[in-house]
């Protein structure tokens, strides 16, 4: 396992590849991996977004943009890892690379539209030229375009789908492709021989936590071949709570008391533990009943996980 100073030292040697979870969050159960954010900020404006607190400068539809010279800097990082001159970097030659966690790799914003820019496509091709394994995570269906450059044996395709209700999705994730399009894209990935996973994250009390809704969503995910569910409950910080109140004023007021305000964990207010545990156990039961793997993300319930939390066990090589 990398500790905080290992992560800092390694990330300082690289330009755009970073060690995942630089803060070493106490509830993160991820094994070591690298992360690659191709764009700065995000244009999907999900009300619950965690990244707006530290990515605020580029957060929003009209602010997201590609990282400067991202492809050239990525090439340099990979050359440094592959040339073996630095033993510590050389040990990363077959690392897992998460694309992306602090932004979406497939923005569709006016000034940053991956459909035209194809920067993510080139970046994925660059990473695939090495021996790295890719954990792709997105809210877009645009990844279908890039299946031809990804190796199914070394890649897992992940999609975040919080609800199968298009109307609700438009309110919580206004600029994302509809859940139906995301489900169809997952079916394409499965059909092309890729292992797929879904993040049902966040689960929001009173919006998408009802057992019948979760069961219907997980049935649909099973039907398109998803093998692993990662779930997490809504965690609040000032920026996401403000948006929550703006978009769901009555509900935000109603669930406010369900949050433990006595302390923050890694900057977030968490729902009270019994509520979170019951929710995670519910999703776990539904996933296991469909023969899927299950893990909870930063909930402090690692014992509920049926496999490694980020889906890396789905990678075949
Ligand atoms: S897609 Fe992810 S990074 Fe982008 S706004 Fe939504 S939650 Fe935030």
mmCIF file of C-alpha atoms and ligand atoms in Angstrom:
data_model
loop_
_atom_site.group_PDB
_atom_site.id
_atom_site.type_symbol
_atom_site.label_atom_id
_atom_site.label_comp_id
_atom_site.label_asym_id
_atom_site.label_seq_id
_atom_site.Cartn_x
_atom_site.Cartn_y
_atom_site.Cartn_z
ATOM 1 C CA UNK A 1 0.000 0.000 0.000
ATOM 2 C CA UNK A 2 1.216 3.555 -0.732
ATOM 3 C CA UNK A 3 1.106 5.963 2.183
ATOM 4 C CA UNK A 4 0.569 9.719 1.805
ATOM 5 C CA UNK A 5 4.263 10.528 1.344
ATOM 6 C CA UNK A 6 4.731 7.676 -1.176
ATOM 7 C CA UNK A 7 1.849 9.124 -3.165
ATOM 8 C CA UNK A 8 3.237 12.657 -2.988
ATOM 9 C CA UNK A 9 6.716 11.523 -4.039
ATOM 10 C CA UNK A 10 5.427 9.413 -6.937
ATOM 11 C CA UNK A 11 2.967 12.050 -8.164
ATOM 12 C CA UNK A 12 5.691 14.700 -8.037
ATOM 13 C CA UNK A 13 7.771 12.640 -10.453
ATOM 14 C CA UNK A 14 4.927 12.596 -12.975
ATOM 15 C CA UNK A 15 3.174 15.377 -14.868
ATOM 16 C CA UNK A 16 -0.446 14.233 -15.382
ATOM 17 C CA UNK A 17 -0.630 10.724 -13.937
ATOM 18 C CA UNK A 18 -1.290 10.886 -10.196
ATOM 19 C CA UNK A 19 -1.576 8.427 -7.354
ATOM 20 C CA UNK A 20 -5.266 7.913 -6.690
ATOM 21 C CA UNK A 21 -6.706 9.360 -3.450
ATOM 22 C CA UNK A 22 -3.775 11.635 -2.600
ATOM 23 C CA UNK A 23 -5.379 12.476 0.755
ATOM 24 C CA UNK A 24 -5.479 8.785 1.826
ATOM 25 C CA UNK A 25 -9.092 9.092 2.930
ATOM 26 C CA UNK A 26 -9.650 6.907 6.020
ATOM 27 C CA UNK A 27 -12.661 5.165 4.430
ATOM 28 C CA UNK A 28 -11.173 4.531 1.003
ATOM 29 C CA UNK A 29 -10.497 0.799 0.502
ATOM 30 C CA UNK A 30 -8.937 1.066 -2.962
ATOM 31 C CA UNK A 31 -5.720 -0.774 -3.680
ATOM 32 C CA UNK A 32 -2.936 1.379 -5.199
ATOM 33 C CA UNK A 33 -3.698 2.790 -8.634
ATOM 34 C CA UNK A 34 -2.937 5.801 -10.775
ATOM 35 C CA UNK A 35 -5.539 8.329 -11.845
ATOM 36 C CA UNK A 36 -5.714 10.325 -15.044
ATOM 37 C CA UNK A 37 -7.952 13.357 -15.493
ATOM 38 C CA UNK A 38 -7.874 14.533 -19.095
ATOM 39 C CA UNK A 39 -10.110 17.541 -18.568
ATOM 40 C CA UNK A 40 -10.016 20.175 -15.849
ATOM 41 C CA UNK A 41 -13.347 20.477 -14.125
ATOM 42 C CA UNK A 42 -16.574 19.003 -15.389
ATOM 43 C CA UNK A 43 -19.520 20.252 -17.384
ATOM 44 C CA UNK A 44 -22.188 17.780 -16.294
ATOM 45 C CA UNK A 45 -23.162 19.804 -13.206
ATOM 46 C CA UNK A 46 -24.524 16.921 -11.122
ATOM 47 C CA UNK A 47 -25.962 18.609 -8.024
ATOM 48 C CA UNK A 48 -24.180 16.188 -5.692
ATOM 49 C CA UNK A 49 -20.760 16.596 -7.285
ATOM 50 C CA UNK A 50 -17.913 16.271 -4.829
ATOM 51 C CA UNK A 51 -15.291 17.730 -7.113
ATOM 52 C CA UNK A 52 -16.798 21.227 -7.260
ATOM 53 C CA UNK A 53 -15.277 21.962 -3.854
ATOM 54 C CA UNK A 54 -11.705 21.622 -5.129
ATOM 55 C CA UNK A 55 -12.207 21.978 -8.881
ATOM 56 C CA UNK A 56 -14.471 25.056 -8.632
ATOM 57 C CA UNK A 57 -12.398 27.136 -11.091
ATOM 58 C CA UNK A 58 -13.271 24.789 -13.955
ATOM 59 C CA UNK A 59 -16.468 23.298 -12.585
ATOM 60 C CA UNK A 60 -19.515 23.942 -14.716
ATOM 61 C CA UNK A 61 -20.753 23.714 -18.274
ATOM 62 C CA UNK A 62 -18.986 26.809 -19.496
ATOM 63 C CA UNK A 63 -15.735 26.308 -17.542
ATOM 64 C CA UNK A 64 -14.594 22.726 -18.191
ATOM 65 C CA UNK A 65 -11.583 22.518 -20.517
ATOM 66 C CA UNK A 66 -8.871 20.108 -21.603
ATOM 67 C CA UNK A 67 -5.758 20.051 -19.434
ATOM 68 C CA UNK A 68 -2.880 21.964 -20.996
ATOM 69 C CA UNK A 69 -0.647 19.867 -23.302
ATOM 70 C CA UNK A 70 -2.217 16.786 -21.733
ATOM 71 C CA UNK A 71 -1.186 14.332 -24.491
ATOM 72 C CA UNK A 72 2.440 15.464 -24.615
ATOM 73 C CA UNK A 73 2.723 15.348 -20.803
ATOM 74 C CA UNK A 74 1.094 11.912 -20.689
ATOM 75 C CA UNK A 75 3.540 10.595 -23.294
ATOM 76 C CA UNK A 76 6.401 11.882 -21.165
ATOM 77 C CA UNK A 77 5.021 10.231 -18.009
ATOM 78 C CA UNK A 78 4.701 6.890 -19.756
ATOM 79 C CA UNK A 79 8.189 7.144 -21.275
ATOM 80 C CA UNK A 80 9.594 7.797 -17.783
ATOM 81 C CA UNK A 81 7.765 4.769 -16.389
ATOM 82 C CA UNK A 82 8.818 2.538 -19.263
ATOM 83 C CA UNK A 83 12.492 3.530 -19.569
ATOM 84 C CA UNK A 84 13.210 1.905 -16.205
ATOM 85 C CA UNK A 85 15.734 4.538 -15.076
ATOM 86 C CA UNK A 86 13.718 5.141 -11.921
ATOM 87 C CA UNK A 87 12.954 1.829 -10.190
ATOM 88 C CA UNK A 88 9.995 3.251 -8.311
ATOM 89 C CA UNK A 89 8.411 4.561 -11.510
ATOM 90 C CA UNK A 90 9.282 1.349 -13.334
ATOM 91 C CA UNK A 91 7.180 -0.539 -10.766
ATOM 92 C CA UNK A 92 4.148 1.248 -12.233
ATOM 93 C CA UNK A 93 4.550 -0.335 -15.677
ATOM 94 C CA UNK A 94 1.416 -2.474 -15.347
ATOM 95 C CA UNK A 95 -0.462 -0.276 -12.893
ATOM 96 C CA UNK A 96 -4.204 0.260 -12.923
ATOM 97 C CA UNK A 97 -5.079 3.668 -14.309
ATOM 98 C CA UNK A 98 -8.447 5.132 -13.319
ATOM 99 C CA UNK A 99 -9.855 7.405 -16.056
ATOM 100 C CA UNK A 100 -11.378 9.577 -14.549
ATOM 101 C CA UNK A 101 -12.348 10.353 -10.968
ATOM 102 C CA UNK A 102 -12.210 14.141 -10.610
ATOM 103 C CA UNK A 103 -13.836 14.959 -13.941
ATOM 104 C CA UNK A 104 -15.631 13.087 -16.693
ATOM 105 C CA UNK A 105 -13.421 11.919 -19.587
ATOM 106 C CA UNK A 106 -16.241 12.551 -22.101
ATOM 107 C CA UNK A 107 -17.514 16.112 -21.672
ATOM 108 C CA UNK A 108 -20.112 17.444 -24.109
ATOM 109 C CA UNK A 109 -19.765 21.143 -23.254
ATOM 110 C CA UNK A 110 -19.749 23.805 -26.013
ATOM 111 C CA UNK A 111 -16.054 24.704 -25.539
ATOM 112 C CA UNK A 112 -14.930 21.224 -24.530
ATOM 113 C CA UNK A 113 -16.704 18.525 -26.494
ATOM 114 C CA UNK A 114 -14.807 15.243 -26.569
ATOM 115 C CA UNK A 115 -16.840 14.154 -29.600
ATOM 116 C CA UNK A 116 -14.901 16.768 -31.613
ATOM 117 C CA UNK A 117 -11.659 17.081 -29.643
ATOM 118 C CA UNK A 118 -10.951 13.305 -29.307
ATOM 119 C CA UNK A 119 -8.338 13.984 -26.617
ATOM 120 C CA UNK A 120 -9.597 11.192 -24.368
ATOM 121 C CA UNK A 121 -9.433 8.836 -27.325
ATOM 122 C CA UNK A 122 -5.775 9.672 -27.925
ATOM 123 C CA UNK A 123 -4.983 9.487 -24.222
ATOM 124 C CA UNK A 124 -6.562 6.040 -23.893
ATOM 125 C CA UNK A 125 -4.639 4.831 -26.949
ATOM 126 C CA UNK A 126 -1.424 6.138 -25.390
ATOM 127 C CA UNK A 127 -2.071 4.331 -22.094
ATOM 128 C CA UNK A 128 -3.064 1.149 -23.907
ATOM 129 C CA UNK A 129 0.283 1.129 -25.745
ATOM 130 C CA UNK A 130 1.914 0.329 -22.395
ATOM 131 C CA UNK A 131 1.042 -2.627 -20.125
ATOM 132 C CA UNK A 132 -1.322 -0.594 -17.980
ATOM 133 C CA UNK A 133 -4.816 -1.724 -17.044
ATOM 134 C CA UNK A 134 -7.617 0.792 -17.440
ATOM 135 C CA UNK A 135 -10.579 1.400 -15.129
ATOM 136 C CA UNK A 136 -12.738 3.715 -17.223
ATOM 137 C CA UNK A 137 -15.500 5.612 -15.433
ATOM 138 C CA UNK A 138 -17.939 7.999 -17.067
ATOM 139 C CA UNK A 139 -21.529 9.258 -17.205
ATOM 140 C CA UNK A 140 -21.380 9.465 -20.966
ATOM 141 C CA UNK A 141 -22.187 6.899 -23.638
ATOM 142 C CA UNK A 142 -19.487 8.380 -25.885
ATOM 143 C CA UNK A 143 -17.032 5.662 -24.754
ATOM 144 C CA UNK A 144 -18.635 3.309 -27.251
ATOM 145 C CA UNK A 145 -16.650 5.220 -29.906
ATOM 146 C CA UNK A 146 -13.394 4.147 -28.229
ATOM 147 C CA UNK A 147 -14.020 0.459 -27.654
ATOM 148 C CA UNK A 148 -11.928 -0.263 -30.739
ATOM 149 C CA UNK A 149 -8.771 1.102 -29.091
ATOM 150 C CA UNK A 150 -9.287 -0.530 -25.694
ATOM 151 C CA UNK A 151 -8.104 -4.057 -24.896
ATOM 152 C CA UNK A 152 -11.007 -6.001 -23.302
ATOM 153 C CA UNK A 153 -8.527 -8.123 -21.349
ATOM 154 C CA UNK A 154 -6.961 -5.051 -19.719
ATOM 155 C CA UNK A 155 -9.931 -2.700 -19.394
ATOM 156 C CA UNK A 156 -13.071 -2.409 -17.305
ATOM 157 C CA UNK A 157 -15.822 -0.080 -18.460
ATOM 158 C CA UNK A 158 -17.663 1.680 -15.674
ATOM 159 C CA UNK A 159 -20.739 3.876 -15.919
ATOM 160 C CA UNK A 160 -22.384 5.880 -13.161
ATOM 161 C CA UNK A 161 -26.171 5.487 -13.226
ATOM 162 C CA UNK A 162 -28.016 6.807 -10.176
ATOM 163 C CA UNK A 163 -31.526 6.177 -11.496
ATOM 164 C CA UNK A 164 -33.245 4.623 -14.511
ATOM 165 C CA UNK A 165 -35.794 7.457 -14.513
ATOM 166 C CA UNK A 166 -34.898 9.941 -17.276
ATOM 167 C CA UNK A 167 -37.004 12.721 -15.709
ATOM 168 C CA UNK A 168 -35.268 12.436 -12.342
ATOM 169 C CA UNK A 169 -31.867 12.126 -14.023
ATOM 170 C CA UNK A 170 -32.431 15.387 -15.884
ATOM 171 C CA UNK A 171 -32.903 17.118 -12.567
ATOM 172 C CA UNK A 172 -29.929 15.627 -10.700
ATOM 173 C CA UNK A 173 -27.461 15.327 -13.652
ATOM 174 C CA UNK A 174 -28.758 17.946 -16.082
ATOM 175 C CA UNK A 175 -26.232 17.669 -18.919
ATOM 176 C CA UNK A 176 -25.518 13.927 -18.816
ATOM 177 C CA UNK A 177 -26.825 11.520 -21.460
ATOM 178 C CA UNK A 178 -30.004 9.816 -20.253
ATOM 179 C CA UNK A 179 -29.846 6.640 -18.157
ATOM 180 C CA UNK A 180 -31.348 4.729 -21.094
ATOM 181 C CA UNK A 181 -28.429 5.801 -23.310
ATOM 182 C CA UNK A 182 -25.941 4.807 -20.607
ATOM 183 C CA UNK A 183 -27.570 1.390 -20.253
ATOM 184 C CA UNK A 184 -27.495 0.896 -24.026
ATOM 185 C CA UNK A 185 -23.808 1.832 -24.088
ATOM 186 C CA UNK A 186 -23.030 -0.715 -21.362
ATOM 187 C CA UNK A 187 -24.818 -3.354 -23.433
ATOM 188 C CA UNK A 188 -22.555 -2.436 -26.372
ATOM 189 C CA UNK A 189 -19.449 -2.775 -24.204
ATOM 190 C CA UNK A 190 -20.559 -6.155 -22.878
ATOM 191 C CA UNK A 191 -21.363 -7.247 -26.427
ATOM 192 C CA UNK A 192 -17.824 -6.270 -27.442
ATOM 193 C CA UNK A 193 -16.344 -8.527 -24.745
ATOM 194 C CA UNK A 194 -15.637 -5.922 -22.054
ATOM 195 C CA UNK A 195 -16.301 -6.441 -18.359
ATOM 196 C CA UNK A 196 -18.591 -3.691 -17.115
ATOM 197 C CA UNK A 197 -19.540 -2.204 -13.777
ATOM 198 C CA UNK A 198 -21.982 0.390 -12.555
ATOM 199 C CA UNK A 199 -21.641 2.984 -9.815
ATOM 200 C CA UNK A 200 -24.976 3.671 -8.184
ATOM 201 C CA UNK A 201 -23.565 6.741 -6.551
ATOM 202 C CA UNK A 202 -24.878 8.633 -4.803
ATOM 203 C CA UNK A 203 -27.973 7.065 -3.344
ATOM 204 C CA UNK A 204 -30.013 10.003 -2.174
ATOM 205 C CA UNK A 205 -32.583 9.533 0.595
ATOM 206 C CA UNK A 206 -36.060 10.148 -0.766
ATOM 207 C CA UNK A 207 -34.966 10.301 -4.415
ATOM 208 C CA UNK A 208 -33.444 7.036 -5.631
ATOM 209 C CA UNK A 209 -33.239 4.862 -2.505
ATOM 210 C CA UNK A 210 -36.568 3.052 -2.708
ATOM 211 C CA UNK A 211 -36.100 -0.733 -2.872
ATOM 212 C CA UNK A 212 -38.378 -1.091 -5.920
ATOM 213 C CA UNK A 213 -36.440 1.572 -7.840
ATOM 214 C CA UNK A 214 -33.069 0.090 -6.923
ATOM 215 C CA UNK A 215 -34.302 -3.395 -7.811
ATOM 216 C CA UNK A 216 -35.585 -2.225 -11.208
ATOM 217 C CA UNK A 217 -32.283 -0.465 -11.956
ATOM 218 C CA UNK A 218 -30.186 -3.465 -10.888
ATOM 219 C CA UNK A 219 -32.371 -5.791 -12.983
ATOM 220 C CA UNK A 220 -31.705 -3.588 -16.009
ATOM 221 C CA UNK A 221 -27.969 -3.556 -15.251
ATOM 222 C CA UNK A 222 -27.923 -7.343 -14.999
ATOM 223 C CA UNK A 223 -29.777 -7.531 -18.309
ATOM 224 C CA UNK A 224 -26.996 -5.563 -20.051
ATOM 225 C CA UNK A 225 -24.302 -7.787 -18.551
ATOM 226 C CA UNK A 226 -22.966 -5.612 -15.686
ATOM 227 C CA UNK A 227 -20.825 -7.733 -13.333
ATOM 228 C CA UNK A 228 -20.182 -5.397 -10.397
ATOM 229 C CA UNK A 229 -22.105 -2.721 -8.490
ATOM 230 C CA UNK A 230 -20.329 0.019 -6.528
ATOM 231 C CA UNK A 231 -22.692 1.933 -4.266
ATOM 232 C CA UNK A 232 -22.425 4.942 -2.030
ATOM 233 C CA UNK A 233 -24.767 7.293 -0.182
ATOM 234 C CA UNK A 234 -25.013 11.058 -0.667
ATOM 235 C CA UNK A 235 -22.348 12.867 1.315
ATOM 236 C CA UNK A 236 -22.771 16.584 1.760
ATOM 237 C CA UNK A 237 -20.384 19.482 1.685
ATOM 238 C CA UNK A 238 -21.341 23.167 1.467
ATOM 239 C CA UNK A 239 -21.334 23.392 -2.356
ATOM 240 C CA UNK A 240 -23.300 20.193 -2.982
ATOM 241 C CA UNK A 241 -25.719 20.914 -0.115
ATOM 242 C CA UNK A 242 -26.411 24.358 -1.565
ATOM 243 C CA UNK A 243 -27.281 22.785 -4.926
ATOM 244 C CA UNK A 244 -29.337 20.120 -3.192
ATOM 245 C CA UNK A 245 -31.437 22.848 -1.518
ATOM 246 C CA UNK A 246 -31.745 24.776 -4.775
ATOM 247 C CA UNK A 247 -32.962 21.796 -6.807
ATOM 248 C CA UNK A 248 -34.859 19.833 -4.114
ATOM 249 C CA UNK A 249 -35.691 22.391 -1.424
ATOM 250 C CA UNK A 250 -38.389 20.355 0.365
ATOM 251 C CA UNK A 251 -36.464 17.095 0.294
ATOM 252 C CA UNK A 252 -33.205 18.730 1.345
ATOM 253 C CA UNK A 253 -34.987 20.170 4.367
ATOM 254 C CA UNK A 254 -36.629 16.826 5.135
ATOM 255 C CA UNK A 255 -33.402 14.800 5.071
ATOM 256 C CA UNK A 256 -31.180 17.408 6.706
ATOM 257 C CA UNK A 257 -31.728 15.827 10.136
ATOM 258 C CA UNK A 258 -30.646 12.418 8.799
ATOM 259 C CA UNK A 259 -27.101 13.730 8.524
ATOM 260 C CA UNK A 260 -24.640 13.444 11.369
ATOM 261 C CA UNK A 261 -23.581 17.086 11.817
ATOM 262 C CA UNK A 262 -21.358 16.349 14.779
ATOM 263 C CA UNK A 263 -18.349 15.747 12.555
ATOM 264 C CA UNK A 264 -17.119 15.687 8.982
ATOM 265 C CA UNK A 265 -15.231 12.778 7.454
ATOM 266 C CA UNK A 266 -12.745 13.910 4.787
ATOM 267 C CA UNK A 267 -14.741 17.148 4.521
ATOM 268 C CA UNK A 268 -18.180 15.547 4.165
ATOM 269 C CA UNK A 269 -21.237 15.197 6.341
ATOM 270 C CA UNK A 270 -22.412 11.600 6.275
ATOM 271 C CA UNK A 271 -25.891 10.198 6.737
ATOM 272 C CA UNK A 272 -26.292 8.551 10.141
ATOM 273 C CA UNK A 273 -24.689 5.113 10.147
ATOM 274 C CA UNK A 274 -27.852 2.952 10.517
ATOM 275 C CA UNK A 275 -29.389 4.643 7.454
ATOM 276 C CA UNK A 276 -26.243 4.099 5.389
ATOM 277 C CA UNK A 277 -25.782 0.501 6.483
ATOM 278 C CA UNK A 278 -29.374 -0.405 5.708
ATOM 279 C CA UNK A 279 -29.056 1.211 2.291
ATOM 280 C CA UNK A 280 -25.787 -0.587 1.456
ATOM 281 C CA UNK A 281 -27.159 -3.920 2.681
ATOM 282 C CA UNK A 282 -30.225 -3.431 0.471
ATOM 283 C CA UNK A 283 -28.125 -2.803 -2.660
ATOM 284 C CA UNK A 284 -25.773 -5.634 -1.763
ATOM 285 C CA UNK A 285 -28.670 -8.094 -1.486
ATOM 286 C CA UNK A 286 -30.065 -7.006 -4.856
ATOM 287 C CA UNK A 287 -26.655 -7.244 -6.564
ATOM 288 C CA UNK A 288 -25.773 -10.632 -5.073
ATOM 289 C CA UNK A 289 -29.192 -11.978 -6.053
ATOM 290 C CA UNK A 290 -28.242 -11.139 -9.654
ATOM 291 C CA UNK A 291 -24.845 -12.859 -9.309
ATOM 292 C CA UNK A 292 -22.980 -9.536 -9.365
ATOM 293 C CA UNK A 293 -20.080 -8.390 -7.233
ATOM 294 C CA UNK A 294 -20.784 -5.621 -4.741
ATOM 295 C CA UNK A 295 -18.763 -2.969 -2.990
ATOM 296 C CA UNK A 296 -19.563 0.203 -1.082
ATOM 297 C CA UNK A 297 -17.487 3.331 -1.630
ATOM 298 C CA UNK A 298 -16.126 5.264 1.376
ATOM 299 C CA UNK A 299 -18.899 4.122 3.667
ATOM 300 C CA UNK A 300 -16.728 2.385 6.236
ATOM 301 C CA UNK A 301 -18.457 -0.963 5.568
ATOM 302 C CA UNK A 302 -15.624 -2.855 3.875
ATOM 303 C CA UNK A 303 -16.972 -6.077 5.372
ATOM 304 C CA UNK A 304 -19.962 -5.817 3.019
ATOM 305 C CA UNK A 305 -17.740 -5.877 -0.071
ATOM 306 C CA UNK A 306 -17.837 -9.151 -1.986
ATOM 307 C CA UNK A 307 -14.740 -8.281 -3.986
ATOM 308 C CA UNK A 308 -12.143 -5.507 -4.405
ATOM 309 C CA UNK A 309 -14.047 -2.250 -4.393
ATOM 310 C CA UNK A 310 -13.046 -0.643 -7.721
ATOM 311 C CA UNK A 311 -13.854 -3.585 -9.969
ATOM 312 C CA UNK A 312 -10.244 -4.401 -10.838
ATOM 313 C CA UNK A 313 -10.903 -8.122 -10.311
ATOM 314 C CA UNK A 314 -12.889 -7.956 -13.580
ATOM 315 C CA UNK A 315 -9.686 -7.279 -15.528
ATOM 316 C CA UNK A 316 -8.553 -10.527 -17.156
ATOM 317 C CA UNK A 317 -4.850 -9.719 -17.598
HETATM 318 S S1 LIG B 1 -19.932 13.759 -13.859
HETATM 319 FE FE1 LIG B 1 -18.827 13.451 -11.942
HETATM 320 S S2 LIG B 1 -17.281 15.051 -11.891
HETATM 321 FE FE2 LIG B 1 -18.837 15.635 -13.401
HETATM 322 S S3 LIG B 1 -20.293 16.952 -12.329
HETATM 323 FE FE3 LIG B 1 -21.055 14.845 -12.284
HETATM 324 S S4 LIG B 1 -20.291 13.990 -10.350
HETATM 325 FE FE4 LIG B 1 -19.079 15.815 -10.814
#
